Amino acid sequence: METERSQNAILCVDDEAIILITLQKELKKQLGNLFQYETALNAEEAMEVIDDLVGAGVNVILILSDWLMPGIKGDEFLILVHRKYPKIRSILITGHVDAAAVDRVKKEAGTYTVIPKPWDVNKLMEAVRVCCNLN
């Protein structure tokens, strides 16, 4: 019998590996085995991960994405994901805020919120819980 964990995933996307490790550890600490926690270092890799997970029958619930990354920026990536997989929720985490990008990602990708780096763990986890319907 498969566990609930294998059915639902949260994907973290950032070009800095240390950020991914930190996010993944915090999510596991706060949410335990409720989800599969996946990571990607850029938008292209993230899209492959999403396609692979969805193809394997895993429900990608949430994407936590950085904004300023080489290649495709976080807002563009989340808009592309939303067009292909409209049910996946998203949170943008960034140390660099472009107001136009924030407005665009909220409108075009339905992004729940934008969290500044360095993030406040309580605010981040509150947003994650809302997006994953854990409140």
Coordinates of C-alpha atoms in Angstrom, one line a residue:
M1 CA 0.0 0.0 0.0
E2 CA 1.4 3.4 -1.0
T3 CA 1.7 6.1 1.6
E4 CA 0.0 9.5 1.3
R5 CA 3.5 11.0 1.1
S6 CA 4.2 9.5 -2.3
Q7 CA 1.0 11.0 -3.7
N8 CA 1.7 14.7 -3.0
A9 CA 4.8 16.8 -3.6
I10 CA 6.2 20.3 -2.9
L11 CA 8.9 21.6 -5.3
C12 CA 11.5 24.1 -4.3
V13 CA 13.3 26.0 -7.1
D14 CA 16.4 28.2 -6.6
D15 CA 19.7 28.5 -8.3
E16 CA 21.5 28.4 -4.9
A17 CA 21.8 24.8 -3.6
I18 CA 22.2 26.0 0.0
I19 CA 18.7 27.7 -0.2
L20 CA 17.2 24.5 -1.6
I21 CA 18.7 22.5 1.2
T22 CA 17.5 24.9 3.9
L23 CA 14.0 25.1 2.4
Q24 CA 13.8 21.3 2.1
K25 CA 14.9 20.8 5.7
E26 CA 12.5 23.4 7.1
L27 CA 9.6 21.9 5.2
K28 CA 10.4 18.4 6.4
K29 CA 10.8 19.7 10.0
Q30 CA 7.5 21.5 9.9
L31 CA 5.4 19.1 7.8
G32 CA 7.1 15.7 8.3
N33 CA 6.1 13.0 5.9
L34 CA 3.0 14.7 4.5
F35 CA 4.7 15.4 1.3
Q36 CA 7.5 14.4 -1.1
Y37 CA 10.0 17.3 -1.2
E38 CA 11.7 17.9 -4.5
T39 CA 14.2 20.5 -5.6
A40 CA 15.5 22.0 -8.9
L41 CA 18.3 24.5 -9.6
N42 CA 16.6 26.3 -12.5
A43 CA 13.2 26.6 -14.3
E44 CA 14.1 24.2 -17.0
E45 CA 15.0 21.4 -14.5
A46 CA 11.9 22.3 -12.4
M47 CA 9.6 21.8 -15.4
E48 CA 11.2 18.4 -16.1
V49 CA 10.7 17.4 -12.4
I50 CA 7.0 18.5 -12.5
D51 CA 6.4 16.6 -15.8
D52 CA 8.1 13.5 -14.3
L53 CA 6.1 13.7 -11.1
V54 CA 2.8 14.2 -12.8
G55 CA 3.6 11.4 -15.2
A56 CA 4.3 9.1 -12.2
G57 CA 0.9 10.0 -10.7
V58 CA 2.2 12.4 -8.1
N59 CA 0.1 15.4 -7.3
V60 CA 2.4 18.5 -7.2
I61 CA 0.6 20.7 -4.7
L62 CA 3.0 23.7 -4.4
I63 CA 6.0 25.3 -5.9
L64 CA 8.3 27.6 -3.9
S65 CA 10.4 29.5 -6.4
D66 CA 13.1 32.1 -6.3
W67 CA 12.6 35.0 -8.7
L68 CA 16.1 36.0 -9.8
M69 CA 17.6 33.0 -11.5
P70 CA 19.7 32.5 -14.6
G71 CA 17.7 31.8 -17.8
I72 CA 14.0 32.0 -17.0
K73 CA 13.1 34.2 -14.0
G74 CA 10.7 32.9 -11.3
D75 CA 7.7 34.9 -12.5
E76 CA 8.0 33.6 -16.1
F77 CA 8.5 30.1 -14.8
L78 CA 5.4 30.1 -12.5
I79 CA 3.3 31.6 -15.4
L80 CA 4.4 28.7 -17.7
V81 CA 3.6 26.2 -15.0
H82 CA 0.2 27.7 -14.3
R83 CA -0.7 27.5 -18.0
K84 CA 0.2 23.8 -18.2
Y85 CA -0.9 22.8 -14.7
P86 CA -3.4 25.4 -13.4
K87 CA -4.0 23.5 -10.1
I88 CA -0.5 23.8 -8.8
R89 CA -0.2 26.6 -6.2
S90 CA 2.9 28.8 -6.0
I91 CA 4.8 31.1 -3.6
L92 CA 7.6 33.4 -4.9
I93 CA 10.6 33.7 -2.5
T94 CA 13.0 36.5 -3.4
G95 CA 15.7 38.8 -2.2
H96 CA 15.1 41.1 -5.2
V97 CA 11.6 42.4 -5.7
D98 CA 10.5 43.7 -9.1
A99 CA 7.0 45.2 -8.4
A100 CA 5.9 44.6 -12.0
A101 CA 6.9 41.0 -11.8
V102 CA 5.1 40.5 -8.5
D103 CA 1.9 42.0 -9.9
R104 CA 2.2 39.9 -13.1
V105 CA 2.9 36.6 -11.3
K106 CA 0.0 37.1 -8.9
K107 CA -2.4 37.9 -11.8
E108 CA -1.1 35.5 -14.5
A109 CA 0.0 32.5 -12.3
G110 CA -2.3 32.9 -9.3
T111 CA 0.7 33.0 -7.1
Y112 CA -0.5 33.1 -3.5
T113 CA 2.2 35.5 -2.1
V114 CA 5.7 36.8 -2.4
I115 CA 8.0 36.2 0.6
P116 CA 11.2 38.2 1.0
K117 CA 14.6 36.6 1.6
P118 CA 15.8 36.1 4.2
W119 CA 12.4 34.7 5.0
D120 CA 10.6 34.7 8.3
V121 CA 10.0 30.9 8.9
N122 CA 6.6 31.5 10.5
K123 CA 5.3 33.6 7.6
L124 CA 6.7 31.2 5.1
M125 CA 5.1 28.1 6.8
E126 CA 1.8 29.9 7.3
A127 CA 1.7 30.6 3.5
V128 CA 2.7 26.9 2.8
R129 CA 0.0 25.6 5.1
V130 CA -2.6 27.9 3.4
C131 CA -1.5 26.7 -0.1
C132 CA -1.6 23.0 1.0
N133 CA -5.0 23.4 2.8
L134 CA -3.4 22.4 6.1
N135 CA -5.0 25.2 8.2

